[in-house]
Coordinates of C-alpha atoms in Angstrom, one line a residue:
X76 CA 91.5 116.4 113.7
X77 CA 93.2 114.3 116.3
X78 CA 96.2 116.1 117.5
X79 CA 98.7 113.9 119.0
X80 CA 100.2 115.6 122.0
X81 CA 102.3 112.5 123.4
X82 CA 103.0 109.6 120.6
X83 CA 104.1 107.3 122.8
X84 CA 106.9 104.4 121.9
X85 CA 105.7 103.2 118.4
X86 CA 102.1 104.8 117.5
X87 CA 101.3 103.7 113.8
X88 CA 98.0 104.2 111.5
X89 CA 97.6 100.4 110.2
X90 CA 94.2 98.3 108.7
X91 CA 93.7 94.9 106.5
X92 CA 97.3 95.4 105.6
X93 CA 98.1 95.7 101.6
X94 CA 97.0 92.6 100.4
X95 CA 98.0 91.0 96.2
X96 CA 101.4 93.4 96.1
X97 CA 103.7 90.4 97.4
X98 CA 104.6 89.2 93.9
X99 CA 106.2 92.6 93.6
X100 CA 108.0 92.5 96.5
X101 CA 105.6 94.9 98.3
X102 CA 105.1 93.6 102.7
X103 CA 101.8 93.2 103.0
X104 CA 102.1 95.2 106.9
X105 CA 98.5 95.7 108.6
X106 CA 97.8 95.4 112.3
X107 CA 99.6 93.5 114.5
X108 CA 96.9 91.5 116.5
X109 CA 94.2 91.3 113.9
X110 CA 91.6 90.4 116.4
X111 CA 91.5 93.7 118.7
X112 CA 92.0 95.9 115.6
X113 CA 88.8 94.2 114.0
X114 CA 87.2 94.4 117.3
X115 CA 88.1 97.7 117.8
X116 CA 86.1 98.6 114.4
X117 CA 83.4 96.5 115.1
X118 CA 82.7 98.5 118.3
X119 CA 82.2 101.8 116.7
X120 CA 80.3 100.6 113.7
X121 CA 83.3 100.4 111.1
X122 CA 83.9 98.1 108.3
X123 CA 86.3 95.6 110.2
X124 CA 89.2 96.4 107.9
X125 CA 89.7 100.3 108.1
X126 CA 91.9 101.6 109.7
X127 CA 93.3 102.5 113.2
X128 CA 96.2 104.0 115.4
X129 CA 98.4 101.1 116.7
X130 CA 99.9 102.1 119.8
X131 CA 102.9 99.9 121.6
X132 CA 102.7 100.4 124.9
X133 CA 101.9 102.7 126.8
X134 CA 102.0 106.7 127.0
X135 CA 100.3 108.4 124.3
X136 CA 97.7 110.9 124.5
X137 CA 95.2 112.8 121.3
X138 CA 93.3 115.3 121.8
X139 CA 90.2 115.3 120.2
X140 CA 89.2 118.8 117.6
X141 CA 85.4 117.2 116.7
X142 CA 83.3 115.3 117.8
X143 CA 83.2 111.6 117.3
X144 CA 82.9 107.9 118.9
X145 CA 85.7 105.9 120.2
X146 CA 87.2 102.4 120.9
X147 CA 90.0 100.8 122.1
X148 CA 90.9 97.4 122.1
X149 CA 94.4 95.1 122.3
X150 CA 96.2 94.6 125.7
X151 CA 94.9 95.5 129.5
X152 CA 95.5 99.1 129.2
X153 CA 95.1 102.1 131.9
X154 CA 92.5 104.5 129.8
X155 CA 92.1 108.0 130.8
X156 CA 89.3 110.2 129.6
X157 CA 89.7 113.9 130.6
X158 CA 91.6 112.2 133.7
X159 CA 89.1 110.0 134.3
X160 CA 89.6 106.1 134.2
X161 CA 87.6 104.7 131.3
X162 CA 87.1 101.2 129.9
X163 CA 88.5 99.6 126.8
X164 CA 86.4 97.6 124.6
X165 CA 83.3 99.9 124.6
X166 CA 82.2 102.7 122.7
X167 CA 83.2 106.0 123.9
X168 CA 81.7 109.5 123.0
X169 CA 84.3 112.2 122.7
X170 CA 83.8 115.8 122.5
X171 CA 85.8 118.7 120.6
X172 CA 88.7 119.2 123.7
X173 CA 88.3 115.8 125.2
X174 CA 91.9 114.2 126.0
X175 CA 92.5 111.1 125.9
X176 CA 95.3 109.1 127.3
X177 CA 96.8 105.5 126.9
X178 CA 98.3 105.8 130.8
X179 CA 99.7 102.6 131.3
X180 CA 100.2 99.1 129.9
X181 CA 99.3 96.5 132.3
X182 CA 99.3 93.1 130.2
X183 CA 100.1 92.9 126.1
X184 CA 101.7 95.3 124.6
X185 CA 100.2 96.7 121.6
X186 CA 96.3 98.5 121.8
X187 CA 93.8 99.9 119.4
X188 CA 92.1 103.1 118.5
X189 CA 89.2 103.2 116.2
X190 CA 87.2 106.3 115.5
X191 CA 83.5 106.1 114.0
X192 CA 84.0 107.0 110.0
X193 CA 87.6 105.6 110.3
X194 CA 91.0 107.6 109.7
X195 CA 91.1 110.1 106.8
X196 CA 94.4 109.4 104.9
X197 CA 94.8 108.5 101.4
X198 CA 94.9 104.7 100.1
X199 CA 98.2 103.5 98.3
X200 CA 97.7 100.4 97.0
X201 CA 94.4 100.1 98.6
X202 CA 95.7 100.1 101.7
X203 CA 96.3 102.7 104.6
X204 CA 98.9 101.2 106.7
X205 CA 102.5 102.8 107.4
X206 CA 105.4 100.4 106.1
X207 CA 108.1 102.7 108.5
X208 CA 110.9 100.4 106.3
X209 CA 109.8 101.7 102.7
X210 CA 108.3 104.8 104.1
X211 CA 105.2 104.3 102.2
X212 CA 101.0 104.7 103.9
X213 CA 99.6 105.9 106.7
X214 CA 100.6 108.8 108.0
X215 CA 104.0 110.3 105.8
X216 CA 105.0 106.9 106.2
X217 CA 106.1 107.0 109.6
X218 CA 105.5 106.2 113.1
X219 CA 103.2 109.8 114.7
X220 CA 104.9 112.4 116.1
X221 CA 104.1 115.1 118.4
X222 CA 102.2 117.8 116.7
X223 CA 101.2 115.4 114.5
X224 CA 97.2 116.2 113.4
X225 CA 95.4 113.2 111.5
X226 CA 91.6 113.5 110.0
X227 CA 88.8 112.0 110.5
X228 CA 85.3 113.1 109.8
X229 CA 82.8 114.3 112.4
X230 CA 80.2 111.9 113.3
X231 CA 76.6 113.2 113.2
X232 CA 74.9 110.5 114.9
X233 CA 72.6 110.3 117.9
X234 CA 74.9 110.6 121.2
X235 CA 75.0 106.8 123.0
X236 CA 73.1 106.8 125.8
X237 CA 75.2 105.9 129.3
X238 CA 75.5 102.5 129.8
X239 CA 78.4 99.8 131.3
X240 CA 78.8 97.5 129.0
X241 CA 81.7 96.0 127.3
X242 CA 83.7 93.2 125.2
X243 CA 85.8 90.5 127.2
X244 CA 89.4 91.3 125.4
X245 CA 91.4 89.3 128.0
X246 CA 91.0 86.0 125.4
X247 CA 94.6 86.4 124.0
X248 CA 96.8 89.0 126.3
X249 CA 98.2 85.9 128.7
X250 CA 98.2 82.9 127.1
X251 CA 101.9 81.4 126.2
X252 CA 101.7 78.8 124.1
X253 CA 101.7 79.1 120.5
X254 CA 99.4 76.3 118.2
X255 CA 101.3 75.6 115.1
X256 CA 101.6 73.7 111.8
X257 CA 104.4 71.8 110.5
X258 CA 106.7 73.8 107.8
X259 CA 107.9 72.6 104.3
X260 CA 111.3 72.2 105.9
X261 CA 110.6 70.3 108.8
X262 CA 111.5 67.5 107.6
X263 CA 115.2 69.4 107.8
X264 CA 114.9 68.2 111.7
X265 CA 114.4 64.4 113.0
X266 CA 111.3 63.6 115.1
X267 CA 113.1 64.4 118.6
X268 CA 114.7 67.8 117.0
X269 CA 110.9 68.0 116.5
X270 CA 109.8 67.1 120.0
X271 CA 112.6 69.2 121.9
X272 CA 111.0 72.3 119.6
X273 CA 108.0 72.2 121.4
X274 CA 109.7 71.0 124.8
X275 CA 111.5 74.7 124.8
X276 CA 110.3 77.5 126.0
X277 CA 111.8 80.8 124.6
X278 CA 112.0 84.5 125.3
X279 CA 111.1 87.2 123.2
X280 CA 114.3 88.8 122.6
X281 CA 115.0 92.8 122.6
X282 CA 115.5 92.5 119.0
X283 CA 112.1 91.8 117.9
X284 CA 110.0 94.2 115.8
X285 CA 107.2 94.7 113.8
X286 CA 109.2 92.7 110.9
X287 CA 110.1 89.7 113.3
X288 CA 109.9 88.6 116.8
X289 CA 113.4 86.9 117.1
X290 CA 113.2 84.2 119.9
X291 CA 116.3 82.5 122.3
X292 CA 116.1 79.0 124.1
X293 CA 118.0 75.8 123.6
X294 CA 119.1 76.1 120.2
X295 CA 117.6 73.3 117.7
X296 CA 120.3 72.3 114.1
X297 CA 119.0 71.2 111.1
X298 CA 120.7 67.7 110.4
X299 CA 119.8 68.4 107.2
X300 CA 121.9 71.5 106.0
X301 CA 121.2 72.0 102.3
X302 CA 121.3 75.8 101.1
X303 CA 118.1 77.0 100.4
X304 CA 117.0 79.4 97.4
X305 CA 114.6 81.8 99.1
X306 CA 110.8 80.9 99.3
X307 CA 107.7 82.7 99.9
X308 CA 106.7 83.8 103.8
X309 CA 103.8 84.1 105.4
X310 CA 102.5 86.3 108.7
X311 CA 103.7 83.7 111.7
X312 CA 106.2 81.7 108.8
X313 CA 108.7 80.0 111.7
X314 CA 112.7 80.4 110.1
X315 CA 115.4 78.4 111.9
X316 CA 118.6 80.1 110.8
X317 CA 122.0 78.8 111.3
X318 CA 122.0 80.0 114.7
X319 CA 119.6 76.9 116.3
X320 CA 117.5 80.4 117.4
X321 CA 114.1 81.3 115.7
X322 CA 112.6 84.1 114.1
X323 CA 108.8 84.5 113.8
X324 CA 108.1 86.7 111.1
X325 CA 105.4 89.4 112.0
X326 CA 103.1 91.7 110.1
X327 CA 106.2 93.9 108.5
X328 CA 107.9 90.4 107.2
X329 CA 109.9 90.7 104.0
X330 CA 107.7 88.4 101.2
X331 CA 110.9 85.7 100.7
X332 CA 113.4 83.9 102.7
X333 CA 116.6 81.4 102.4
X334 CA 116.0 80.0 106.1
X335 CA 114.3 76.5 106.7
X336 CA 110.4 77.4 107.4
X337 CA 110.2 74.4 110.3
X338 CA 106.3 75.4 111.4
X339 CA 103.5 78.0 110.6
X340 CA 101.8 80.0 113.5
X341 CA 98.1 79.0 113.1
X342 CA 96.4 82.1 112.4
X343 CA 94.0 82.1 115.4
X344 CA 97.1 82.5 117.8
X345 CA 99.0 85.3 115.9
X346 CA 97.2 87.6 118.3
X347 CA 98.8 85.8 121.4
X348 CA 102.0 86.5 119.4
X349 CA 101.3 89.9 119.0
X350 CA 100.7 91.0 122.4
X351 CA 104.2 89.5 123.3
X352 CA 106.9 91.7 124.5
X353 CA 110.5 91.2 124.9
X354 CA 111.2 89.2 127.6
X355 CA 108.0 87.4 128.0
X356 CA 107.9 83.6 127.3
X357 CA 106.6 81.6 124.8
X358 CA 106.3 77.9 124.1
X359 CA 105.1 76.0 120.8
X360 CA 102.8 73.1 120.4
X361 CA 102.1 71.1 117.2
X362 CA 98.6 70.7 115.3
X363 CA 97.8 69.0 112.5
X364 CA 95.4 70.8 109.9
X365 CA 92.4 69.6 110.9
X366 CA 92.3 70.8 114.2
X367 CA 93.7 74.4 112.9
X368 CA 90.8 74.8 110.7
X369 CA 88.3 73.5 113.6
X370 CA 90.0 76.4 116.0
X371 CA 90.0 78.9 112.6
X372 CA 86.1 78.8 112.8
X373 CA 85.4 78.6 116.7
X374 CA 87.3 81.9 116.3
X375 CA 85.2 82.8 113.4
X376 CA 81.7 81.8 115.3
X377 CA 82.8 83.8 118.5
X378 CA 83.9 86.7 116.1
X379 CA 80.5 86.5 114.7
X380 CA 78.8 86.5 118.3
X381 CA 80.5 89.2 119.5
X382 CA 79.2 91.0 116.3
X383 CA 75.9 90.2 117.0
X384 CA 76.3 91.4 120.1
X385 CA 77.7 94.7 120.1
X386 CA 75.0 95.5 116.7
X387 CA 72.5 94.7 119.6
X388 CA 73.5 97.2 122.3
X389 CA 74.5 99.9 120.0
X390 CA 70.8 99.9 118.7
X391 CA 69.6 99.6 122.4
X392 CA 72.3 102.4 122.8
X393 CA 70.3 104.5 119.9
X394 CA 66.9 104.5 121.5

């Protein structure tokens, strides 16, 4: 068991996310930035799609009732072991009675804990993530609370042997601008509405979520002011509402909406997203598709190196 002794702001059990339920209305949810949750799997020999705690900022701390292997990916966080400073994006061995604790947040805002075997909670529609909305996955459907005790299985594995290695996770936590794709409705907005878009830079507003990270700048009309019926939405789907203000929907989206989609978050940058908090600054740039899908697979070949890599020293590790 991992007992949860401090939860922290928002502490979640998310994975892949509940993918083919849209068409009944079902949000797909999963981890926020899909890129430290996979790598945070990939670390202690998971599947990349099972599950993990998603912590928002900082101050949990678990501690540990078996014995198992550890990582913890996402934004520059302040790790403590048993008190001791510890680094992210390594295996870690933990023993029954070790404490661990997310101390502080020092860049991003969201991390990752994967345990070896993954998270023991059932599936519902073949997912494990928490939908806190629809109270539905994870753990009861909610965020962890203190007291709270989640299972995982006891790791029989050779211990690691001692070694300083890690993963580079510092690609994504500081970047600001935001790669993107026209929408169907940009054409809604003439070519200098177009241009002063990307000319803006907004602030993540305290009203951003899981759902949606609404965003405030120079507000940008549509000349074009049509009513919409609502249309399908997407993870990083940009909605210009009547308001001039966007709204980036997130992981926890809702499958339709009646605002003007006027661009599409490239999915290599949804991690930058992800690791925003309110207040920090973003700005936008256009692509067109070709160079999204040449930036999809550089992220795909470094994904695959890293891979490579951490299979390497975790069989030098074994030895």
């Amino acid at each position: 068991m991992l007992e949860v002794i401090q939860p922290g702001p928002l502490t979640t059990i998310q994975d892949g996310g509940r993918i083919g339920y849209q068409r009944y209305g079902v949000s797909v949810t999963g981890a926020m930035d899909v890129q430290s949750f996979q790598l945070a799997n990939l670390l202690v020999g998971n599947a990349i799609e099972e599950a993990v705690l998603e912590l928002t900022f900082a101050g949990a701390k678990f501690i540990f009732h078996k014995h198992t292997r550890i990582a913890v990916t996402g934004g520059d966080t302040l790790l403590l072991l048993n008190g001791e400073p510890v680094k992210c994006g390594r295996p870690l061995e933990v023993e029954p009675g070790s404490e661990l604790h997310f101390s502080k947040m020092i860049s991003g805002c969201r991390a990752y804990l994967a345990l070896e075997g993954g998270i023991d909670v059932p599936l519902l529609m073949n997912s494990k993530s928490t939908f806190i909305r629809a109270a539905i996955g994870g753990f009861n459907g909610r965020m962890l609370k203190k007291g709270d005790r989640i299972p995982y299985t006891e790791q029989k594995t050779e211990k690691l042997v001692s070694s300083d290695w890690h993963v580079t996770t510092d690609r994504w936590w500081n970047k600001s601008r935001i790669r993107l794709l026209k929408g169907p409705e940009s054409s809604f907005y003439s070519e200098h509405q177009l241009e002063e878009f990307v000319s803006t830079t907004y602030s993540v507003t305290p009203q951003s979520d899981r759902m949606g990270y609404r965003l405030q700048g120079a507000p940008l009309y549509a000349r074009d002011t049509r009513e919409m019926i609502s249309e399908p939405v997407a993870f990083g789907t940009i909605q210009m509402p009547s308001n001039g203000q966007p709204i980036v929907l997130m992981a926890d989206r809702q499958t339709t909406g009646g605002y003007p989609r006027i661009g599409q978050v490239i999915r290599a940058d949804l991690c930058i997203l992800a690791q925003k908090k309110p207040g920090d600054s973003i700005e936008f740039e256009w692509v067109g598709l070709e160079k999204a899908r040449d930036i999809s697979a550089a992220v795909e070949q470094w994904t695959q190196e890293v891979k490579v890599s951490i299979d390497t020293r975790r069989r030098q590790n074994a030895k």
